[in-house]
mmCIF file of C-alpha atoms and ligand atoms in Angstrom:
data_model
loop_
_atom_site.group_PDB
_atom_site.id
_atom_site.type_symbol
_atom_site.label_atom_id
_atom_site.label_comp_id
_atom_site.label_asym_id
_atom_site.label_seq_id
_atom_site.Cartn_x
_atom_site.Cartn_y
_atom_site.Cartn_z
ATOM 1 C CA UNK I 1 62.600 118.054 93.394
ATOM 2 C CA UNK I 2 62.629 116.660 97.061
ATOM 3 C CA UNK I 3 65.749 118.223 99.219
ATOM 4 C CA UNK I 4 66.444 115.929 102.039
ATOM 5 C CA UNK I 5 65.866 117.598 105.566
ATOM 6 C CA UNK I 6 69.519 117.946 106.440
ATOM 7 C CA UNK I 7 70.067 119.605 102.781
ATOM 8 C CA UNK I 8 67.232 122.366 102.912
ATOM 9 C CA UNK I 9 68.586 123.301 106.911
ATOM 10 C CA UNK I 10 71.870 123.520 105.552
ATOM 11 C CA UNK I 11 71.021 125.632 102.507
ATOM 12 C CA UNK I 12 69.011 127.580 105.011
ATOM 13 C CA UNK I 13 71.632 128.870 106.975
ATOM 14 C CA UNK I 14 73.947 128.867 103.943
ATOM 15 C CA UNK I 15 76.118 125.834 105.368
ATOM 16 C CA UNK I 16 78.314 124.111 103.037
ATOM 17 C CA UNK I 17 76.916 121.033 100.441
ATOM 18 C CA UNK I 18 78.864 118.549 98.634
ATOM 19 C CA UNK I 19 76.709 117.128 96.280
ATOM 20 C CA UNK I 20 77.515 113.255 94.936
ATOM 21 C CA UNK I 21 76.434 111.372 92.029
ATOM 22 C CA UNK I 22 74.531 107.617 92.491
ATOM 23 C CA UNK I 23 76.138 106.618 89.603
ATOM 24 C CA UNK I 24 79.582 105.231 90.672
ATOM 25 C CA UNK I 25 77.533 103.647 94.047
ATOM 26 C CA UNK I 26 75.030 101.685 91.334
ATOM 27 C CA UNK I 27 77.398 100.900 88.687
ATOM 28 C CA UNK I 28 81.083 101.842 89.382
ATOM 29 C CA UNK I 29 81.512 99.400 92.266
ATOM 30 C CA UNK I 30 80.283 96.247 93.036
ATOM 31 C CA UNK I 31 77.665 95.151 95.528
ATOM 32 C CA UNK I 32 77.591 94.942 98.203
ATOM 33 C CA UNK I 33 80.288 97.630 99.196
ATOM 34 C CA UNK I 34 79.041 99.895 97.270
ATOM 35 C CA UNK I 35 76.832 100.990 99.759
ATOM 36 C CA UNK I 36 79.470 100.604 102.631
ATOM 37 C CA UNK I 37 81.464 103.581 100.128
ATOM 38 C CA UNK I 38 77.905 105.192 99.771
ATOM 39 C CA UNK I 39 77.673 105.888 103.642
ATOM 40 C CA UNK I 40 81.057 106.234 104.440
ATOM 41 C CA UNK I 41 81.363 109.068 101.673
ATOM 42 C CA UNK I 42 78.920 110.955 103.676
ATOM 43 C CA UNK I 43 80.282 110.505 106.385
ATOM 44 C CA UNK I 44 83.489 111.847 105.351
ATOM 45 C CA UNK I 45 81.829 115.231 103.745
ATOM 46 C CA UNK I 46 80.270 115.813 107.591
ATOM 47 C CA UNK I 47 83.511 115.279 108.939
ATOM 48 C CA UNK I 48 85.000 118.172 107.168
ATOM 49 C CA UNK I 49 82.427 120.327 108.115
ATOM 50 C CA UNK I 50 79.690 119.910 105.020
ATOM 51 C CA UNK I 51 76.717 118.108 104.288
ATOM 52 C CA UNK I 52 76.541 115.855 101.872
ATOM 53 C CA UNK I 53 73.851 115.521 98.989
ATOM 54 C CA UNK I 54 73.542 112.207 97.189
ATOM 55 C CA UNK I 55 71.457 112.585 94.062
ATOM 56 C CA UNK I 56 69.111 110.356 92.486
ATOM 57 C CA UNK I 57 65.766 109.989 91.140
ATOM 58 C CA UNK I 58 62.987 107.443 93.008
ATOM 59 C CA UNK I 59 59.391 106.954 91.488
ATOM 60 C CA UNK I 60 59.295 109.894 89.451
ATOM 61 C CA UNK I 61 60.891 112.146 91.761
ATOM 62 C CA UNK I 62 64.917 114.120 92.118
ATOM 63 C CA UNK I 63 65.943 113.770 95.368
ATOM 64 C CA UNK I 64 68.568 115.788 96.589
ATOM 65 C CA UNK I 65 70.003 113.819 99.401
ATOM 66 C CA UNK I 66 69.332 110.607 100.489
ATOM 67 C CA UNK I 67 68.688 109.021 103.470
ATOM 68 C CA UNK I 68 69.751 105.509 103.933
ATOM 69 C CA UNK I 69 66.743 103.571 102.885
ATOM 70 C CA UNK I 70 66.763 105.738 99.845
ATOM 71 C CA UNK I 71 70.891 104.822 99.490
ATOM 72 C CA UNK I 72 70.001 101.345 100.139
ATOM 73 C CA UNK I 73 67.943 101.449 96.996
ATOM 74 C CA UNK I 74 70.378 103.014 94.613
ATOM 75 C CA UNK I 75 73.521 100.449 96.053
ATOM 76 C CA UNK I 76 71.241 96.450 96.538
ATOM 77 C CA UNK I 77 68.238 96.881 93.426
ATOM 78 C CA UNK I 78 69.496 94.978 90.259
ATOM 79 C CA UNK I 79 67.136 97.354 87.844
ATOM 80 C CA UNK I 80 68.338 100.882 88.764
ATOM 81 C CA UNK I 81 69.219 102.194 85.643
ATOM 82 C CA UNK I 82 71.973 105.074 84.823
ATOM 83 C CA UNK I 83 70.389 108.063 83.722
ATOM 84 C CA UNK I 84 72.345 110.851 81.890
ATOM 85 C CA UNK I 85 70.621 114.624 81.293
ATOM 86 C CA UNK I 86 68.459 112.850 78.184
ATOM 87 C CA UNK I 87 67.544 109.699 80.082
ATOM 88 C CA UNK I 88 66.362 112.002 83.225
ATOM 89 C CA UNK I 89 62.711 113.526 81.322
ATOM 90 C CA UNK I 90 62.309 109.832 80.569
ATOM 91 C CA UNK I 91 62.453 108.443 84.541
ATOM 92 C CA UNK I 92 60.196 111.607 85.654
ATOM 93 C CA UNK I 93 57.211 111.081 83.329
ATOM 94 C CA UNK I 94 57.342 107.519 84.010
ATOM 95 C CA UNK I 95 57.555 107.503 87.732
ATOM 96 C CA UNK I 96 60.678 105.721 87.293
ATOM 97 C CA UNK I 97 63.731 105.163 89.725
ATOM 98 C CA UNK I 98 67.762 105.592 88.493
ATOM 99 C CA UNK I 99 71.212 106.906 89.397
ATOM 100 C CA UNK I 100 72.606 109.907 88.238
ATOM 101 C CA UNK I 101 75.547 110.428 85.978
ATOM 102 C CA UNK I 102 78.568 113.598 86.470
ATOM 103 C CA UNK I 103 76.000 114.949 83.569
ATOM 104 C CA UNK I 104 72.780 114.915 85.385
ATOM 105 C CA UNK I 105 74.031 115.155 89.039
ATOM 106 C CA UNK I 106 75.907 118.787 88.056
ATOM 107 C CA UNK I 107 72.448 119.484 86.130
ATOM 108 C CA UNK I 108 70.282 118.920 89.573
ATOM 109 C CA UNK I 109 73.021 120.199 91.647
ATOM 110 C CA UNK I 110 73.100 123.454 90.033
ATOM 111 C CA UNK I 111 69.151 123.592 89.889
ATOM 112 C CA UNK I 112 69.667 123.257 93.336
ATOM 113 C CA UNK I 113 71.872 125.770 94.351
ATOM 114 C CA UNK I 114 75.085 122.881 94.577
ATOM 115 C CA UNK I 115 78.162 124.272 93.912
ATOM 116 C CA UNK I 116 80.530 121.837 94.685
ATOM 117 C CA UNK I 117 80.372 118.171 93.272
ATOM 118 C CA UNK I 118 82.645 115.121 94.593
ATOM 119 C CA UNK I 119 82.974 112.008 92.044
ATOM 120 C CA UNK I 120 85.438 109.322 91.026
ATOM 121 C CA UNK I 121 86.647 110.460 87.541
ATOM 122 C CA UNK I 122 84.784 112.289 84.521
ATOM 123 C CA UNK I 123 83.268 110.331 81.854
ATOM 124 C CA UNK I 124 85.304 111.511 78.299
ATOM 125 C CA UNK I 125 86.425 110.393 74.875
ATOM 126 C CA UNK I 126 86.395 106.338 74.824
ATOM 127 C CA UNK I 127 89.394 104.757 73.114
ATOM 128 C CA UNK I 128 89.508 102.882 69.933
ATOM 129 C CA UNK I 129 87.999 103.782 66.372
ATOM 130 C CA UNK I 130 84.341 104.116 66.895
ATOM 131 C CA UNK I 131 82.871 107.818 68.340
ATOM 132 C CA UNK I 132 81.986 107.537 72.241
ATOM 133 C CA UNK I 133 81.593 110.944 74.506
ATOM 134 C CA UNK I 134 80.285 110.963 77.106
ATOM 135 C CA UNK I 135 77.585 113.438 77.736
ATOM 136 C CA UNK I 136 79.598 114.042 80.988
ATOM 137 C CA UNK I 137 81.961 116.615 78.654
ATOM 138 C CA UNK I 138 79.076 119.049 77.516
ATOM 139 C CA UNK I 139 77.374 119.237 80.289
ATOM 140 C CA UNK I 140 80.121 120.228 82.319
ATOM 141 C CA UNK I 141 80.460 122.667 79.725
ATOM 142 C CA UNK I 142 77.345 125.038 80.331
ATOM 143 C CA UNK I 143 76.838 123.921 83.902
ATOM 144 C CA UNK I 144 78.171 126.384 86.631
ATOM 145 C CA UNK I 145 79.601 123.902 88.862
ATOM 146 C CA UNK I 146 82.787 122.798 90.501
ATOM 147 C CA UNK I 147 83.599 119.215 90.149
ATOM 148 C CA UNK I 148 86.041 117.071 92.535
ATOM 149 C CA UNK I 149 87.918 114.151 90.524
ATOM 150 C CA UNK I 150 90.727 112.304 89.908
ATOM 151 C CA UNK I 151 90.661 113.310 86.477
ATOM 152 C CA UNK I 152 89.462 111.161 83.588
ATOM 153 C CA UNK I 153 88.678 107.711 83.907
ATOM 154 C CA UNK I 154 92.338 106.040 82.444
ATOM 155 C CA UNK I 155 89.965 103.303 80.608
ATOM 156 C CA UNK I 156 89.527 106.972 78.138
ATOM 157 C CA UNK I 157 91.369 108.706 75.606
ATOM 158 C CA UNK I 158 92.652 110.816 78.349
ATOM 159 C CA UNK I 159 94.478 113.327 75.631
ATOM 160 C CA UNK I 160 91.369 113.680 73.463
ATOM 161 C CA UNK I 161 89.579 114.223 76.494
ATOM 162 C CA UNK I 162 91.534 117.560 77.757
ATOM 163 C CA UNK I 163 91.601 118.565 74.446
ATOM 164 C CA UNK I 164 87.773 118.584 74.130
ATOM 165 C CA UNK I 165 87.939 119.775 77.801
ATOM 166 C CA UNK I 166 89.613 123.048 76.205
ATOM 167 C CA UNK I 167 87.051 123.066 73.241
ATOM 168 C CA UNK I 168 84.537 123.245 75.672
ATOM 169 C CA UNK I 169 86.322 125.689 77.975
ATOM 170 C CA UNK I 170 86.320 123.698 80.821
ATOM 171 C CA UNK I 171 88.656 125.387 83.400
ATOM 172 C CA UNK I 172 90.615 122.298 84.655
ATOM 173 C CA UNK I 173 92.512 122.980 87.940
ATOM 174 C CA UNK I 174 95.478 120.080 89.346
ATOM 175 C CA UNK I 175 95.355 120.201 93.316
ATOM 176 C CA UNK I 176 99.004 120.609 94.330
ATOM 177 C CA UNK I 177 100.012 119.432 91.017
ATOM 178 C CA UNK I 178 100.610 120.246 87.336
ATOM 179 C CA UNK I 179 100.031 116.689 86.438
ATOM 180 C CA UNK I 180 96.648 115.683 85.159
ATOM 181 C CA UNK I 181 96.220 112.333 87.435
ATOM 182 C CA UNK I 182 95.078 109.478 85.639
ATOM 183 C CA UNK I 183 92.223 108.074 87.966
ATOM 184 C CA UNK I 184 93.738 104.601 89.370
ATOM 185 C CA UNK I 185 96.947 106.383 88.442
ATOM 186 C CA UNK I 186 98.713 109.466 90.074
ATOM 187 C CA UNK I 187 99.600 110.934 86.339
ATOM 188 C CA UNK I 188 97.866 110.471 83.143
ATOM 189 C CA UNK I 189 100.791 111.796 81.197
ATOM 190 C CA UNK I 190 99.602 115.085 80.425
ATOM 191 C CA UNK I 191 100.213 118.355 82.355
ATOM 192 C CA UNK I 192 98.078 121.161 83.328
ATOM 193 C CA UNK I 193 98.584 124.882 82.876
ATOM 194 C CA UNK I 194 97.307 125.912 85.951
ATOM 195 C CA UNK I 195 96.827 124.213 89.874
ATOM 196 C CA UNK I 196 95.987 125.752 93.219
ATOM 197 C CA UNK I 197 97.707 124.534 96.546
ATOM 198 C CA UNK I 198 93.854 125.342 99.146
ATOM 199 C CA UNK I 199 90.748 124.736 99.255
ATOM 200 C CA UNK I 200 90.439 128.330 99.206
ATOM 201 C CA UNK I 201 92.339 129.345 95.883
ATOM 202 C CA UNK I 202 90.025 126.607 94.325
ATOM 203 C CA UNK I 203 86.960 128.246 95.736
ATOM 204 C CA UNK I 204 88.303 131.613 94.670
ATOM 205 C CA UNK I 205 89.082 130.543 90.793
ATOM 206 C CA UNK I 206 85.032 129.324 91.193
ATOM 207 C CA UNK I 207 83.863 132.755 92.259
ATOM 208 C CA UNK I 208 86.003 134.511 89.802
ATOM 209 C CA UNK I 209 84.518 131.581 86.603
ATOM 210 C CA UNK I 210 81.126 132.039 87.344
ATOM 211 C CA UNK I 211 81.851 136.211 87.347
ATOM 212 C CA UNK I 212 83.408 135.476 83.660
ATOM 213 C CA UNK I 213 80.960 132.871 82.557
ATOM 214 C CA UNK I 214 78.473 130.756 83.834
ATOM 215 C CA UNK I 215 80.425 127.057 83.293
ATOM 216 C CA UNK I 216 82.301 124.114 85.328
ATOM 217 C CA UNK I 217 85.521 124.258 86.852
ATOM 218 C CA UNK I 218 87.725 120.846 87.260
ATOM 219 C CA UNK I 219 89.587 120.425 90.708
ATOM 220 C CA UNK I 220 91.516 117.196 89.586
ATOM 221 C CA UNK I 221 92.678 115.579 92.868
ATOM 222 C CA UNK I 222 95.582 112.573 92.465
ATOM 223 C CA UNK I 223 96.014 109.981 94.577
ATOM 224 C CA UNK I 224 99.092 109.501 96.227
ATOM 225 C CA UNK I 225 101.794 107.532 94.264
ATOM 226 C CA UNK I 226 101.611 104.846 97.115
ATOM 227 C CA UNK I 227 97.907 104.468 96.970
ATOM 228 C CA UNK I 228 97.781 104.122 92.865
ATOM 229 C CA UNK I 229 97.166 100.878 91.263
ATOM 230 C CA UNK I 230 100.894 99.588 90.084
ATOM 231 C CA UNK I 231 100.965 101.002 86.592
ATOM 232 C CA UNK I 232 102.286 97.750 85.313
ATOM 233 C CA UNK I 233 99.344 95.719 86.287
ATOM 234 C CA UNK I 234 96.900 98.461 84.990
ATOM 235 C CA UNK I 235 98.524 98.737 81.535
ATOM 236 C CA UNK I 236 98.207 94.678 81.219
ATOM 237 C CA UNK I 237 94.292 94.632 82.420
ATOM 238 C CA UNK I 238 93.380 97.699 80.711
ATOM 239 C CA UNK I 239 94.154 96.398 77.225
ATOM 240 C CA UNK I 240 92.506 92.847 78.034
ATOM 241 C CA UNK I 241 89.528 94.612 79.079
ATOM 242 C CA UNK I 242 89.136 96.964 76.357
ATOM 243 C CA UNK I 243 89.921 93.783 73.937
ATOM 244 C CA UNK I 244 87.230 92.115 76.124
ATOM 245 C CA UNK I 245 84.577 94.852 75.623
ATOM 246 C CA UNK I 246 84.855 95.117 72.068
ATOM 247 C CA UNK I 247 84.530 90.818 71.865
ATOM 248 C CA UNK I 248 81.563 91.011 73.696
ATOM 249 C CA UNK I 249 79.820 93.810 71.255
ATOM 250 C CA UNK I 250 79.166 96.348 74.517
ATOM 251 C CA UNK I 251 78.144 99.489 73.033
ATOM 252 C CA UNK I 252 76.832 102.656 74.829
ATOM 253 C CA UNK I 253 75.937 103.455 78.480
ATOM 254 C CA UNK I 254 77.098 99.883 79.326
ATOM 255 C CA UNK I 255 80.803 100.349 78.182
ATOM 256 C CA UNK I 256 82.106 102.224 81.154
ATOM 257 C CA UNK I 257 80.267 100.011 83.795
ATOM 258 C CA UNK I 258 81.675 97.153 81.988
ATOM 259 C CA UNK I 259 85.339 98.136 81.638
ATOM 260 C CA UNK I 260 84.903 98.912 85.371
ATOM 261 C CA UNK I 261 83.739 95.642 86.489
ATOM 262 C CA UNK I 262 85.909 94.000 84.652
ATOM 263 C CA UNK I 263 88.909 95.457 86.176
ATOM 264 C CA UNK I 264 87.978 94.882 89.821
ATOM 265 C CA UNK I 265 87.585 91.020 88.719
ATOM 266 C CA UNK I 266 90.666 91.427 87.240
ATOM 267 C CA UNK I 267 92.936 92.994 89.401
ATOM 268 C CA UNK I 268 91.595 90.752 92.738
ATOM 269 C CA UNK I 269 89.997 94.061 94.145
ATOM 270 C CA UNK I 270 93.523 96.665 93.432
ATOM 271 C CA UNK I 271 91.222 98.623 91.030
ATOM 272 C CA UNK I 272 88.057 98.209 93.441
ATOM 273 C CA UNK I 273 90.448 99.479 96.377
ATOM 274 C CA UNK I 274 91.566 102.544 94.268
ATOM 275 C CA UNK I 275 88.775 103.496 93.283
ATOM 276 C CA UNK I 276 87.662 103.749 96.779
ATOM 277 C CA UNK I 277 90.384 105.712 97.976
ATOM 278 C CA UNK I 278 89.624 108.407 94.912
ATOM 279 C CA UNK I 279 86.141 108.811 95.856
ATOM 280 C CA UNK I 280 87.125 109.357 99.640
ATOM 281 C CA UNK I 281 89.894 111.552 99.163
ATOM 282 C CA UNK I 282 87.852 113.436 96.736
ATOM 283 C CA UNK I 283 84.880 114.095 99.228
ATOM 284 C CA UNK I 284 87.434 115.548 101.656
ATOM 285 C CA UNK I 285 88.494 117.827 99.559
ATOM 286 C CA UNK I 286 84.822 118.813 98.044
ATOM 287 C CA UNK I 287 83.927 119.405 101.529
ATOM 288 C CA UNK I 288 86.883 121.659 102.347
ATOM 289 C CA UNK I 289 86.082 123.613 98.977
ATOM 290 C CA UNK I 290 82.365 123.923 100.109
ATOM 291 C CA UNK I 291 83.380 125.387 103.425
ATOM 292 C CA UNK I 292 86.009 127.345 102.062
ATOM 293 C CA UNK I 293 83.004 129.113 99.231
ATOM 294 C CA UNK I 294 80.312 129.125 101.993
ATOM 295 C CA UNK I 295 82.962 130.943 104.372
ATOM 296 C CA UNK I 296 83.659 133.542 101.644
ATOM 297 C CA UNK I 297 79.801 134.405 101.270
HETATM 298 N N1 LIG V 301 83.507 107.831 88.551
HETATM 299 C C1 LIG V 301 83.720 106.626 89.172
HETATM 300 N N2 LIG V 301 82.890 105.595 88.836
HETATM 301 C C2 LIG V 301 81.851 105.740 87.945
HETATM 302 C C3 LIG V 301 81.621 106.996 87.301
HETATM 303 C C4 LIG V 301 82.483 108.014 87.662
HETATM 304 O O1 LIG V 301 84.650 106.494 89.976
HETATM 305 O O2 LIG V 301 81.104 104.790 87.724
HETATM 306 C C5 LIG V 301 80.448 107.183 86.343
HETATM 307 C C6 LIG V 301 79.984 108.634 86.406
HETATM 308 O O3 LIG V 301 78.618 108.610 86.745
HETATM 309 C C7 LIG V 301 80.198 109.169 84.999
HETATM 310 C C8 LIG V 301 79.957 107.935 84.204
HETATM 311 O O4 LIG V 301 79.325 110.206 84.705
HETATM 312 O O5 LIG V 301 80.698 106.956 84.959
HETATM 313 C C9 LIG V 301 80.414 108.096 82.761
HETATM 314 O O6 LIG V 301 79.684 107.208 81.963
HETATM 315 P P1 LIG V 301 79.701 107.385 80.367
HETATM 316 O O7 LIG V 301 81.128 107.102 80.001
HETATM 317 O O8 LIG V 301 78.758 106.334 79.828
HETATM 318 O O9 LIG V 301 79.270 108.774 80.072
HETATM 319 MN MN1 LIG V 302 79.346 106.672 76.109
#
């Protein structure tokens, strides 16, 4: 595990670190913005006061913060693949490069001494007959981490997802809200028992969950209602895609990355400018939280 200079000074003087998945930069938005997004997340975690840790694995080896010829990798080369917890022994005995998932990112996070994670939206129970979790749910579930998101991704099952979420005693937090957003969508639908107003009373319910039992906590973060994608427009593209996925036999890792792409196509960049907007709002508020938990010791 390589931390990148500005990671290991910060640890060393017990600064705050936001760590970030490579994930949504290789495969959740296109190129080449993706690495605009990349930078400018980091940018935004400094801003607020934290540093920020982008997690991947290059030839073999975990970094823990990248710099930008290292980001430049994850966001231009065609072959980096998406590695989950069980694809991550796989890239290290080979020497092999990929991006991290929610799964593996809060895995190396943790290992690192990360407490607070900023992503898009968590990975969950897929729609439709056949079985498709993603690893994202169990791994949250034993990891002792604190995740930043707009909830679920809406292309999910989003009630099967809180409902495994609770199976798996997740603790799942709305910021300022008792509405469980719905990713491009300020509310899923489904409400939350419990939400904090600060950074503060999020970093507090942390302290108290890993005092209870080591496992994540959920800080679900909507967007605005004026920033959303018009609901409309996303219940007409979602179905297509879906209907679109399951026409072109996409099975696996591939299915989220698909339904993804195919949205930004299909939406002339709405989704793609959402999306966006999520992850930067999110690594505001990760960054706050981080400060807010390195503040209180
Ligand atoms: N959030 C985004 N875009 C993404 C993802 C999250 O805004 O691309 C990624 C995360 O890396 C998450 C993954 O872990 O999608 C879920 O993939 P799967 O459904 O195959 O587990
Ligand atoms: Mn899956």
């Amino acid at each position: 595990m390589s931390l990148s200079p500005e990671v290991a000074q910060a640890q060393s003087r017990g600064g705050a670190v936001v760590a970030l998945e490579s994930t949504l930069i290789a495969h959740g938005l296109p190129r080449p913005d993706n690495l605009d997004v990349a930078r400018e997340v980091e940018e935004i975690v400094r801003r607020y006061g934290a540093t920020p840790a982008t997690i991947a694995v290059l030839d073999g080896c975990v970094h823990i913060g990248l710099d930008d010829s290292a980001l430049q990798r994850i966001a231009g080369e065609e072959s980096i693949p998406k590695l989950g917890i069980r694809d991550l022994p796989v890239a290290l005995a080979t020497g092999g490069s990929g991006a991290t998932t929610v799964s593996s990112t809060a895995l190396l996070a943790t290992r690192a001494g990360i407490a607070v994670f900023a992503t898009g939206g968590l990975g969950g129970v897929h729609r439709g007959g056949g079985y498709d979790e993603s690893a994202d749910l169990t791994a949250l579930a034993g990891t002792p981490i604190l995740v930043v998101c707009a909830g679920v991704k809406s292309i999910l099952d989003v009630e099967a997802t809180l409902e495994r979420l609770e199976s798996l005693s997740v603790t799942v937090l709305g910021y300022r809200t008792y509405r469980f957003p719905g990713f491009y969508l300020t509310d899923s639908g489904f409400t939350l028992d419990w939400r904090v107003e600060q950074p503060a009373g999020a970093a507090a319910v942390f302290r108290a969950r890993t005092q209870v039992q080591p496992g994540a906590v959920v800080v679900a973060n909507p967007l605005p209602a004026d920033e959303q994608l018009d609901p409309g427009l996303h219940d007409r593209v979602l179905a297509d895609a879906l209907a679109a996925a399951d026409t072109d036999g996409i099975t696996g890792k591939a299915v989220t990355p698909y339904l993804l792409a195919n949205l930004h196509r299909v939406t002339g960049g709405e989704s793609l400018r959402a999306n966006v907007r999520i992850i930067q709002r999110n690594a505001e508020l990760a960054a706050q939280i981080a400060v807010a938990l390195a503040a209180a010791g």
